[in-house]
Each structure stands twice: as structure tokens, then as C-alpha cells.
JSON list of C-alpha atoms in Angstrom, two decimals:
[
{"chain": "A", "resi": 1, "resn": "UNK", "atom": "CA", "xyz": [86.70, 73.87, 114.80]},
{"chain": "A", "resi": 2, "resn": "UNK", "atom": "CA", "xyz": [87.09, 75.72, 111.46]},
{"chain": "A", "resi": 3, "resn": "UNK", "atom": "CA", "xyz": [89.21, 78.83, 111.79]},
{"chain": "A", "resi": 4, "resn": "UNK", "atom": "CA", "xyz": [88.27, 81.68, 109.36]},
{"chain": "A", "resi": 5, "resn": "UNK", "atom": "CA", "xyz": [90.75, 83.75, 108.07]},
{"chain": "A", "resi": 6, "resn": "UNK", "atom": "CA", "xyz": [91.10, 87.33, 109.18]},
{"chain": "A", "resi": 7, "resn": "UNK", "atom": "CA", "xyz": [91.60, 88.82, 105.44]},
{"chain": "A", "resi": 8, "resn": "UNK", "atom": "CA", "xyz": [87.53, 86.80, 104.97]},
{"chain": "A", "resi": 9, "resn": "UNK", "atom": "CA", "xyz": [86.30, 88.32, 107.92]},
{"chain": "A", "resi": 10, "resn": "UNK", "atom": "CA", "xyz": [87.08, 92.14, 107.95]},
{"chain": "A", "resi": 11, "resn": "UNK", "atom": "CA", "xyz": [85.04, 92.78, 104.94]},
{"chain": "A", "resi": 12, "resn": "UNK", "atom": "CA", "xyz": [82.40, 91.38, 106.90]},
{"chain": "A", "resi": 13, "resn": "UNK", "atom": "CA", "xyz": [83.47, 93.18, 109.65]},
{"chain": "A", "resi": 14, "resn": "UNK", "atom": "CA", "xyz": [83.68, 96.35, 108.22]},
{"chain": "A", "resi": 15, "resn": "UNK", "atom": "CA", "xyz": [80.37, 96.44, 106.61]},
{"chain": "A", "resi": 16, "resn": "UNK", "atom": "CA", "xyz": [78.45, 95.52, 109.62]},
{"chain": "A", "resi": 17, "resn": "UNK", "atom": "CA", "xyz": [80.48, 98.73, 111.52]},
{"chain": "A", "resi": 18, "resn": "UNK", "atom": "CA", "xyz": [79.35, 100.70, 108.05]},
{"chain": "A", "resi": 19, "resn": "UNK", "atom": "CA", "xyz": [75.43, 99.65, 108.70]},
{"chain": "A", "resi": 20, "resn": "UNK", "atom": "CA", "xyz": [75.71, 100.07, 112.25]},
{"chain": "A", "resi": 21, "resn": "UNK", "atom": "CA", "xyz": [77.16, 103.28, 112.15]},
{"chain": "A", "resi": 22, "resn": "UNK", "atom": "CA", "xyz": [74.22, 104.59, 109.85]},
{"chain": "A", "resi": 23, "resn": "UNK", "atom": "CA", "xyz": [71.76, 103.35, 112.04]},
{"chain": "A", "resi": 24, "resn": "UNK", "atom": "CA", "xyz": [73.29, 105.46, 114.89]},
{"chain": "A", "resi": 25, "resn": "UNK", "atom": "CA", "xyz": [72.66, 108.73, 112.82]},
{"chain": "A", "resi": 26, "resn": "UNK", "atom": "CA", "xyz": [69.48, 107.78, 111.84]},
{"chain": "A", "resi": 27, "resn": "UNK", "atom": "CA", "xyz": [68.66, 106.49, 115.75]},
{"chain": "A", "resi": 28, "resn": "UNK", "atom": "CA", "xyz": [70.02, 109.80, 117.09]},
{"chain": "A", "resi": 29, "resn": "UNK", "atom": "CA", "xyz": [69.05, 112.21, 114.45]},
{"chain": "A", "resi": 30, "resn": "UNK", "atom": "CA", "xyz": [65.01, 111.51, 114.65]},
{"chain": "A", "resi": 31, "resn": "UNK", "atom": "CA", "xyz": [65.37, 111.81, 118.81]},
{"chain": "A", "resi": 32, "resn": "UNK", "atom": "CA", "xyz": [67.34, 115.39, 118.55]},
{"chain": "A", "resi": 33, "resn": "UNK", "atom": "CA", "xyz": [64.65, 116.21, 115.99]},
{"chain": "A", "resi": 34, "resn": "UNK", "atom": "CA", "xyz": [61.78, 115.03, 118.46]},
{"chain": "A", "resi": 35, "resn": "UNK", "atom": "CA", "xyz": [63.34, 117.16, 121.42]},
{"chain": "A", "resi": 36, "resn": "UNK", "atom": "CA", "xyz": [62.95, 120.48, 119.88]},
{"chain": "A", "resi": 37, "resn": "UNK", "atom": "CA", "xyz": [59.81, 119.77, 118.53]},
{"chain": "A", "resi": 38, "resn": "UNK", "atom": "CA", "xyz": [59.23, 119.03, 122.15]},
{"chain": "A", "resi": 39, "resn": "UNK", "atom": "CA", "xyz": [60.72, 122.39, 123.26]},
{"chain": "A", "resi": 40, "resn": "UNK", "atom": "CA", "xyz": [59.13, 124.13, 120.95]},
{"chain": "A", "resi": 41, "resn": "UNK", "atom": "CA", "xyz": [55.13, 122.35, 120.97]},
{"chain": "A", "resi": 42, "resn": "UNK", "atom": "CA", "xyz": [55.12, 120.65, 123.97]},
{"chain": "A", "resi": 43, "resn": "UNK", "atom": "CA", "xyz": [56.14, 116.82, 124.51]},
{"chain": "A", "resi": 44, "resn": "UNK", "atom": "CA", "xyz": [52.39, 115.91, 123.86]},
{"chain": "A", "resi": 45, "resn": "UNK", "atom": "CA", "xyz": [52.09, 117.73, 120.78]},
{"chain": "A", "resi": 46, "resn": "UNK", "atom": "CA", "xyz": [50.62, 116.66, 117.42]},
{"chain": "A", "resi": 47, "resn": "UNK", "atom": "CA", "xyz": [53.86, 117.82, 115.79]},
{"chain": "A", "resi": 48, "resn": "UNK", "atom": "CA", "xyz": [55.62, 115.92, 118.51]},
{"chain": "A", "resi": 49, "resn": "UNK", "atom": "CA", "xyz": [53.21, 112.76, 117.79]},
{"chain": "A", "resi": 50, "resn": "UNK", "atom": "CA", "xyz": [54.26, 113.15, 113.93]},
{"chain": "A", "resi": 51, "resn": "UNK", "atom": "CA", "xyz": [57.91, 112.85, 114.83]},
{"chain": "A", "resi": 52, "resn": "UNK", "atom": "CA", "xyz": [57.58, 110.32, 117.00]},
{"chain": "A", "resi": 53, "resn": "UNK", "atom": "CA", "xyz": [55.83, 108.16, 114.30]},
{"chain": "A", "resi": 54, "resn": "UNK", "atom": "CA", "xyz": [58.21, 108.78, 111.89]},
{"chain": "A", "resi": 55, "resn": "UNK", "atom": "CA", "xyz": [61.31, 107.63, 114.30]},
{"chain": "A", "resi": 56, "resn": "UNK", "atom": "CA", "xyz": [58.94, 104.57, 115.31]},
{"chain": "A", "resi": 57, "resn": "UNK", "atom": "CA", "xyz": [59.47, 103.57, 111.82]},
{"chain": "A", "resi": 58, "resn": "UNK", "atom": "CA", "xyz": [63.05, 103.98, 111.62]},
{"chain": "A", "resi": 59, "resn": "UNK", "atom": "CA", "xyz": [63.54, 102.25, 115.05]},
{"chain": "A", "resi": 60, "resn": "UNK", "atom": "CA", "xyz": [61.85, 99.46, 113.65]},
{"chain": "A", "resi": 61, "resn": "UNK", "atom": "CA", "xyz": [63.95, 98.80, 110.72]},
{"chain": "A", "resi": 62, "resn": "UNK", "atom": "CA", "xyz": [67.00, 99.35, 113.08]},
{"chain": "A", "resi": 63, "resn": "UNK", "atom": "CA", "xyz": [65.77, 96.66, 115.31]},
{"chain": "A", "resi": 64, "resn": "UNK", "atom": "CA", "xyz": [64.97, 94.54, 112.71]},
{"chain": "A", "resi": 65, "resn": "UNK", "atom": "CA", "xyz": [68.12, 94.56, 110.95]},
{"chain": "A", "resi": 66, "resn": "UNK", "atom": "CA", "xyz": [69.93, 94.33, 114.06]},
{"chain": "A", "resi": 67, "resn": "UNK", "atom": "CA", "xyz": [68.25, 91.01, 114.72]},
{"chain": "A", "resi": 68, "resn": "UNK", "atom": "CA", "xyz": [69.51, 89.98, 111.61]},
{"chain": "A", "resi": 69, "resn": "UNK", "atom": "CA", "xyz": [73.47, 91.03, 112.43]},
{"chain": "A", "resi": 70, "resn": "UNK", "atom": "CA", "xyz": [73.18, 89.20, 115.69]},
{"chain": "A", "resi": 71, "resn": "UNK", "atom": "CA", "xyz": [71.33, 85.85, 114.48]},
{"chain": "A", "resi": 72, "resn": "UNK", "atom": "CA", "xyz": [74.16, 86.12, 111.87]},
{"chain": "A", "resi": 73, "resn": "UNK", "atom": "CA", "xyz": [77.66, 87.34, 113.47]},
{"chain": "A", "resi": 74, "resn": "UNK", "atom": "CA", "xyz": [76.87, 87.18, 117.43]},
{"chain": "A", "resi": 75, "resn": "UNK", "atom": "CA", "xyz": [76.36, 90.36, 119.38]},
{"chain": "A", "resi": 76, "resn": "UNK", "atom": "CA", "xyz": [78.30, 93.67, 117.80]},
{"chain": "A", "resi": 77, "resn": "UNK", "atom": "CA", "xyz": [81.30, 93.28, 120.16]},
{"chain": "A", "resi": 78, "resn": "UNK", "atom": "CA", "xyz": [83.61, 96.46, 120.33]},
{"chain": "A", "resi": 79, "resn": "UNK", "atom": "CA", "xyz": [86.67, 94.57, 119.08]},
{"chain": "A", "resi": 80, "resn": "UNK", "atom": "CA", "xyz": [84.56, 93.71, 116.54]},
{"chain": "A", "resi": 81, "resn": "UNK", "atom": "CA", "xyz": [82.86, 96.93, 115.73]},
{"chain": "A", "resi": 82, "resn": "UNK", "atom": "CA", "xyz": [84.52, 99.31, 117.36]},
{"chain": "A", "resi": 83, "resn": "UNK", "atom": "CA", "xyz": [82.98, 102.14, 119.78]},
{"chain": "A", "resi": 84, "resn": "UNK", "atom": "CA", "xyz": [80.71, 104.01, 117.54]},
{"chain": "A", "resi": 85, "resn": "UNK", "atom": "CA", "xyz": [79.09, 100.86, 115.94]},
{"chain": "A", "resi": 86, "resn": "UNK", "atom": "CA", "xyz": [78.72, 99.51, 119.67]},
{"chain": "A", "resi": 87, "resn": "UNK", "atom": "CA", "xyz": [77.17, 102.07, 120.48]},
{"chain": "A", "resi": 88, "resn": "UNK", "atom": "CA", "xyz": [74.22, 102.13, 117.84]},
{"chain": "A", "resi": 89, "resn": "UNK", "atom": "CA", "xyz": [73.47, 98.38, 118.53]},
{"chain": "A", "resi": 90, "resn": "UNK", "atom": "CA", "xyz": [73.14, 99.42, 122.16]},
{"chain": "A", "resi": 91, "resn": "UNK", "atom": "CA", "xyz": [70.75, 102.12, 121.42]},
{"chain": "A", "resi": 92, "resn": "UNK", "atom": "CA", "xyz": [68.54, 100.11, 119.06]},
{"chain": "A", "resi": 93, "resn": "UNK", "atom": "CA", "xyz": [67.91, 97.90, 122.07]},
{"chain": "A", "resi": 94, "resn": "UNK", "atom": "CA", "xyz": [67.53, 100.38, 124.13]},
{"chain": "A", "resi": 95, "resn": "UNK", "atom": "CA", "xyz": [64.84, 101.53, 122.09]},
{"chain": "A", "resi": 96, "resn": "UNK", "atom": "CA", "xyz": [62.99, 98.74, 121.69]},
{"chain": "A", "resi": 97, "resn": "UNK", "atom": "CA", "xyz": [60.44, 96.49, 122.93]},
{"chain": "A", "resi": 98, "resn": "UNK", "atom": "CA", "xyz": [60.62, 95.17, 126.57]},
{"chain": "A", "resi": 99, "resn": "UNK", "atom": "CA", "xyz": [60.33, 91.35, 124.76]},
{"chain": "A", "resi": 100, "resn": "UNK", "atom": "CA", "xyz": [63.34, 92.29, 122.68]},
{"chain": "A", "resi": 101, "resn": "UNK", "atom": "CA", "xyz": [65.25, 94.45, 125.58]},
{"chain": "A", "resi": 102, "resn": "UNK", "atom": "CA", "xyz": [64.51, 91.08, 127.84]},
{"chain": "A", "resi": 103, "resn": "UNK", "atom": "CA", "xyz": [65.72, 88.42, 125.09]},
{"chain": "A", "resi": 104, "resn": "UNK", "atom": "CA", "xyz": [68.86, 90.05, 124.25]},
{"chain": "A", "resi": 105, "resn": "UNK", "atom": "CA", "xyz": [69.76, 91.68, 127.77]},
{"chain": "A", "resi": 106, "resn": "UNK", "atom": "CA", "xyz": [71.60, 88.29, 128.61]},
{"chain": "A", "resi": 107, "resn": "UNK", "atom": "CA", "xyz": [73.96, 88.47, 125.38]},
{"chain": "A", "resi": 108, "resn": "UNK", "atom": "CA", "xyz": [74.41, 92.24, 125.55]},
{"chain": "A", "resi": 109, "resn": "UNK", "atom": "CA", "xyz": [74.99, 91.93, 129.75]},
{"chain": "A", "resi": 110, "resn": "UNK", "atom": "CA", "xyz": [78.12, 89.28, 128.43]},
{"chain": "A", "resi": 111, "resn": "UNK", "atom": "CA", "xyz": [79.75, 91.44, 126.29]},
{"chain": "A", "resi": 112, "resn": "UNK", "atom": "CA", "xyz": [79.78, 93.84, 128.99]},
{"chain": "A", "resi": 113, "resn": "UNK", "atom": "CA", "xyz": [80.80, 91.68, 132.07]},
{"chain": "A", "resi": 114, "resn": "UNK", "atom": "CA", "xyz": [83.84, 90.63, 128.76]},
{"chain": "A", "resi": 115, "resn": "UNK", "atom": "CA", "xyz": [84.55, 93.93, 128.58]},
{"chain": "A", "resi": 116, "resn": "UNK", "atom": "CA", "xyz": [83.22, 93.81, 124.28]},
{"chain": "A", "resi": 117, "resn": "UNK", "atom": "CA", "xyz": [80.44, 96.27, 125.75]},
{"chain": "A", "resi": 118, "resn": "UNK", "atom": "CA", "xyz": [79.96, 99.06, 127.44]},
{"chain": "A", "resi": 119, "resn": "UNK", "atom": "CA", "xyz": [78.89, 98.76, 131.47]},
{"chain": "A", "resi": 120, "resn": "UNK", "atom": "CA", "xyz": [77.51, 102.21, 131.65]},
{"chain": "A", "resi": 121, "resn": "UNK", "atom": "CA", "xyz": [75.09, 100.86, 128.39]},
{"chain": "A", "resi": 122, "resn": "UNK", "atom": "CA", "xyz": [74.42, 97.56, 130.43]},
{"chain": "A", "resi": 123, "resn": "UNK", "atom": "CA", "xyz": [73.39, 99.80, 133.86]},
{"chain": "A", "resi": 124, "resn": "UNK", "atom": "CA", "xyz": [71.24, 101.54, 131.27]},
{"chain": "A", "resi": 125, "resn": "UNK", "atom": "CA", "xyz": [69.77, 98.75, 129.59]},
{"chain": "A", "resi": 126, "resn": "UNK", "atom": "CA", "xyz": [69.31, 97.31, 132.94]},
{"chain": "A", "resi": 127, "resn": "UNK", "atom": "CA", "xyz": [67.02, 100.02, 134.21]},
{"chain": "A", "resi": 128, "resn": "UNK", "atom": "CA", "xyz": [64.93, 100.56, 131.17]},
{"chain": "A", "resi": 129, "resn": "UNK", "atom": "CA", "xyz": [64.08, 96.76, 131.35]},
{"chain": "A", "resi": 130, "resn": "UNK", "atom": "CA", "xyz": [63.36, 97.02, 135.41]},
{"chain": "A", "resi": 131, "resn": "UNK", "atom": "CA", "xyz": [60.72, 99.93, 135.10]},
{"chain": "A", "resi": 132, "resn": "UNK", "atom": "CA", "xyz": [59.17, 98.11, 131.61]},
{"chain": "A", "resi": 133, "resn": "UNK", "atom": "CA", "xyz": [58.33, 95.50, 133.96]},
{"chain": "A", "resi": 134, "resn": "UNK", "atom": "CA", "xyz": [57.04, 97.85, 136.56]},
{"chain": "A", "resi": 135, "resn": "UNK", "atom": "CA", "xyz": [59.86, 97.07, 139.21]},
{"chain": "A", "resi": 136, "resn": "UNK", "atom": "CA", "xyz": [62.52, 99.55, 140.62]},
{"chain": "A", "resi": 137, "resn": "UNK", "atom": "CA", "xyz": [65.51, 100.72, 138.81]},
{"chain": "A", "resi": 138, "resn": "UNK", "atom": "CA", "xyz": [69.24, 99.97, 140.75]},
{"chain": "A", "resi": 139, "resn": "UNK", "atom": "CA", "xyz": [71.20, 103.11, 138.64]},
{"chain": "A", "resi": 140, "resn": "UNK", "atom": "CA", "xyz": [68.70, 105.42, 138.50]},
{"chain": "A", "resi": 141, "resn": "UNK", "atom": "CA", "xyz": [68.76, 106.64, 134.56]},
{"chain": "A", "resi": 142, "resn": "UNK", "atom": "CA", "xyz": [65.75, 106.68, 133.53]},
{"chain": "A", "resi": 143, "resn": "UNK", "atom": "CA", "xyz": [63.15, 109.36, 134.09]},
{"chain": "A", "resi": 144, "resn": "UNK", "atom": "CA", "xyz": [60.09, 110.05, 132.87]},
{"chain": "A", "resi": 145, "resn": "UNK", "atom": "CA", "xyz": [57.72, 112.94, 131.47]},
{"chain": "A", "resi": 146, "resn": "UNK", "atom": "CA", "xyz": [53.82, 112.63, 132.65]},
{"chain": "A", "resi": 147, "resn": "UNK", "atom": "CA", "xyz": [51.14, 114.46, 131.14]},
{"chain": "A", "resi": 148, "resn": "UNK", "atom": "CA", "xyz": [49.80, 116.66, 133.65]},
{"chain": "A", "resi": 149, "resn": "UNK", "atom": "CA", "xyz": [52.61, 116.51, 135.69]},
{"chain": "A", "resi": 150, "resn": "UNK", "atom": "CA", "xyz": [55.55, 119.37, 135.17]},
{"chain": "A", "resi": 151, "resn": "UNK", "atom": "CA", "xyz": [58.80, 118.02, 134.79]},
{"chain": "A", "resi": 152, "resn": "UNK", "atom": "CA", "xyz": [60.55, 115.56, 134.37]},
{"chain": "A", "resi": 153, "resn": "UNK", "atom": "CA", "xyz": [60.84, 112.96, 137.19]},
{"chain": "A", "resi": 154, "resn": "UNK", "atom": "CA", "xyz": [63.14, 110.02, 138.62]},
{"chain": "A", "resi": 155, "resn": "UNK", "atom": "CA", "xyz": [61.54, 106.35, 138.07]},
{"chain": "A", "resi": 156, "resn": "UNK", "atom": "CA", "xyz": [62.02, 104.83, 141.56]},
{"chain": "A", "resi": 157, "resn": "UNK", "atom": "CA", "xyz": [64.87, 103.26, 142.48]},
{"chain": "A", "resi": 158, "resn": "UNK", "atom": "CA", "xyz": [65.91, 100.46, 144.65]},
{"chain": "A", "resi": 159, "resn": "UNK", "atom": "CA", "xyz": [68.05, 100.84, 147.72]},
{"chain": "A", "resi": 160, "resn": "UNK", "atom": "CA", "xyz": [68.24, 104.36, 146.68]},
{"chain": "A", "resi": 161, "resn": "UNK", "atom": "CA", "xyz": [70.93, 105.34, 149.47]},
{"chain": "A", "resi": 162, "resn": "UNK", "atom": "CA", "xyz": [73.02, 103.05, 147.92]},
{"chain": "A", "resi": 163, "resn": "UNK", "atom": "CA", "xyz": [72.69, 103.86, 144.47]},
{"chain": "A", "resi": 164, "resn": "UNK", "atom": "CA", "xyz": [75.83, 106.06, 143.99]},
{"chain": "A", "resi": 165, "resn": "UNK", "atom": "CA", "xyz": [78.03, 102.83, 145.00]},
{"chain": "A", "resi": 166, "resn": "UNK", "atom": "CA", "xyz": [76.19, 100.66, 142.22]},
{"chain": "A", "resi": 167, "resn": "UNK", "atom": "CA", "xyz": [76.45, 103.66, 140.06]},
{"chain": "A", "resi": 168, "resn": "UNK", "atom": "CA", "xyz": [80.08, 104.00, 140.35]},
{"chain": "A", "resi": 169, "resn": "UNK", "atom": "CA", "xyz": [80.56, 100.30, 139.97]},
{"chain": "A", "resi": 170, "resn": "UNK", "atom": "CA", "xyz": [79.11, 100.60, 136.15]},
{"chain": "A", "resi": 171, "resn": "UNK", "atom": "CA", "xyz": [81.37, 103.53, 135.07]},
{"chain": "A", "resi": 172, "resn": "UNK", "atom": "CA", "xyz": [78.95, 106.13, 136.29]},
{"chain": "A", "resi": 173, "resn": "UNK", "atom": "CA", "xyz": [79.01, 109.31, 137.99]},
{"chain": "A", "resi": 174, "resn": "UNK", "atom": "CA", "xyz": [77.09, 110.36, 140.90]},
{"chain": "A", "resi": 175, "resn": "UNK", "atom": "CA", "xyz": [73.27, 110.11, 140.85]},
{"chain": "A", "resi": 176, "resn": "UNK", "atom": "CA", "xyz": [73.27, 114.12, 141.24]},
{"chain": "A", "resi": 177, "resn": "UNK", "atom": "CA", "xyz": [75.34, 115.06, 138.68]},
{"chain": "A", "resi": 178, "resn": "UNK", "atom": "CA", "xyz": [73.79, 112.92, 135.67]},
{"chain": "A", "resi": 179, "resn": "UNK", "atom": "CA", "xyz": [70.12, 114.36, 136.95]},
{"chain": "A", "resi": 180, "resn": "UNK", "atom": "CA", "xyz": [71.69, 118.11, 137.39]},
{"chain": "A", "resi": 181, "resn": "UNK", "atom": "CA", "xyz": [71.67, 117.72, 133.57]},
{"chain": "A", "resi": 182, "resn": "UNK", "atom": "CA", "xyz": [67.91, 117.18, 133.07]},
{"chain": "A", "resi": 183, "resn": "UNK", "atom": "CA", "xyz": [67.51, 120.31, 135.32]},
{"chain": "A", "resi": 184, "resn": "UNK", "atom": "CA", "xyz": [66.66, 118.30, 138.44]},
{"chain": "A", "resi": 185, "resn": "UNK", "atom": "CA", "xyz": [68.21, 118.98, 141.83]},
{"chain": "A", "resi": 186, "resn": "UNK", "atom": "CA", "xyz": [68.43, 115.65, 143.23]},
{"chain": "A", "resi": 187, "resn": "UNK", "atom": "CA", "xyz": [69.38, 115.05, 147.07]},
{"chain": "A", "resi": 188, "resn": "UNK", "atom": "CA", "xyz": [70.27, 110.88, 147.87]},
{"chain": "A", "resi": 189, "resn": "UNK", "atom": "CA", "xyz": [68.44, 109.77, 150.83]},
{"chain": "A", "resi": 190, "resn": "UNK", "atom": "CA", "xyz": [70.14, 108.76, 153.89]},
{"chain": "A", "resi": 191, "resn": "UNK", "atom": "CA", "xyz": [71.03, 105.15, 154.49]},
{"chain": "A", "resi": 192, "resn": "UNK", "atom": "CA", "xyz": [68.50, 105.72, 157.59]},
{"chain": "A", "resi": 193, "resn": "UNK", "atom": "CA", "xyz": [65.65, 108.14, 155.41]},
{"chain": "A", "resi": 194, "resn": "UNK", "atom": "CA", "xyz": [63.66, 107.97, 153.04]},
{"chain": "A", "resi": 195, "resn": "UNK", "atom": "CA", "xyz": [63.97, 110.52, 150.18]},
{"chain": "A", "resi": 196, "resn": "UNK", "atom": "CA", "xyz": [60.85, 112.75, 150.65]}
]
């Protein structure tokens, strides 16, 4: 086994945490853009459309260059990176394809099981790639908007009395409280009932 020097690898180091970072603001910037067009139009606006297409574009160079970082240097671990670069290579997976989501899920769901991730991103990452393949979430984060259909609603979830304990076992808070925030008042079901 060669062993690299640290004073080689920091430069390398710090310019991935450098890219990543930018690819954050340019992830997050485009979404907070799309929401109050969204506010203002209506999610299925033409403006909102527009937007959308224009953060397709930067998502796609995101997700292509963050192909490129982890075919070169291994998944952006947070000793590595630190938080805020961790965080954008989370979020360009989360954002894109199910193909990519599913091919990189096992790397990402290693760092996070090693502590170099986040389990609170892995719970979400989880979920977004159990409803893209049409099956029930376990932590119950993502929702959805349907045209024709006011508000924003819950994708199902599996074993849904339960999901506060598999919640709270990822780093997150209670069901409720995280859907209290997208102006839903959610009630668990009973072990014994259905939630109607």
C-alpha cells in the first residue's frame, strides 16, 4: 500500500470542498428561486416550468461533476469535506435520477452507517429512492404536490405506526413535527388503525 502524504492531499482536499460548496449554492439557490415562483404563479406555472428548466440544467452539471469527484476521490466523506461540502454531494443525489440515486445509495448508505455521512440524509435518500420505485417510504419525508389536488400530501409509508421509532433512529424528529412545517396536521395511526 502506498501512503500519500497529507501536505499532497489537502490541496486536493480543499478544492473538492471549494467545488462542492459552490454546487450547494447553486443546488439551493435555483430551488428557493422555484418556490416563490411557485407561491407567487402556482407550482404548475409556465414561469414555474422556466425555472425548473433552468435548475434541470444546473442539476445536471452538479451530478455530472459529482460523478467525476467520486470515480476520482471515493464518496465526499465529512472528514474529508467537511459538513457543508457533505451536504451538497448529498443533495445532488438527492436530486437526481432514480438510476443514479440507486447506484450510489450503497456508497452514500456506508458513509453514513461510518458515521462520514449524515443518517438523517441517508433516511432521506432512502425514501426518495422507495417512492421512485413506486414502493412505500419507512421515514416518511417526502411529500408530494398533485395537480388537481390542493396541498401538499404524505407519500405512503410503511408500518406507519411505527414510523416515529425508525424516525428517531436516523436523527429525526417526530413524523408530526417535520410535516407541521409544510402546513400539514399529521395524526400517526395506531399500532391497531389505520390512518384514515
Amino acid at each position: 500500500m502506498i501512503l500519500i502524504p497529507p501536505a499532497i492531499l489537502q490541496p486536493h482536499q480543499d478544492s473538492i470542498r471549494t467545488e462542492l460548496e459552490a454546487m450547494l449554492e447553486s443546488d439551493q439557490k435555483g430551488r428557493q428561486a422555484l418556490i416563490e415562483i411557485q407561491r407567487k404563479s402556482g407550482p404548475f406555472s409556465p414561469e414555474a416550468f422556466e425555472v425548473l428548466k433552468k435548475q434541470n440544467l444546473i442539476d445536471e452539471n452538479n451530478r455530472r461533476r459529482l460523478v467525476e469527484i467520486i470515480n476520482q476521490s471515493g464518496w465526499p466523506k465529512l472528514s474529508m469535506v467537511g459538513e457543508k461540502a457533505a451536504l451538497a454531494a448529498f443533495l445532488v443525489l438527492q436530486h437526481a435520477s432514480l438510476d443514479l440515486q440507486k447506484q450510489y445509495l450503497p456508497i452514500f448508505r456506508t458513509a453514513a452507517r461510518s458515521g462520514e455521512s449524515k443518517l438523517k440524509w441517508l433516511a432521506l435518500l432512502e425514501d426518495r429512492v422507495l417512492v421512485g420505485e413506486g414502493k412505500k417510504q419507512l421515514y416518511g419525508t417526502q411529500l408530494i404536490e398533485k395537480k388537481g389536488i390542493k396541498g401538499i400530501q404524505v407519500e405512503p409509508i410503511a408500518e406507519e405506526a411505527n414510523v416515529d421509532e425508525r424516525r428517531a433512529k436516523m436523527g429525526l424528529g417526530p413524523l408530526a413535527d417535520y410535516l407541521r412545517g409544510f402546513g400539514i396536521d399529521y395524526r400517526k395511526p395506531t399500532k391497531d388503525a389505520p390512518n384514515p
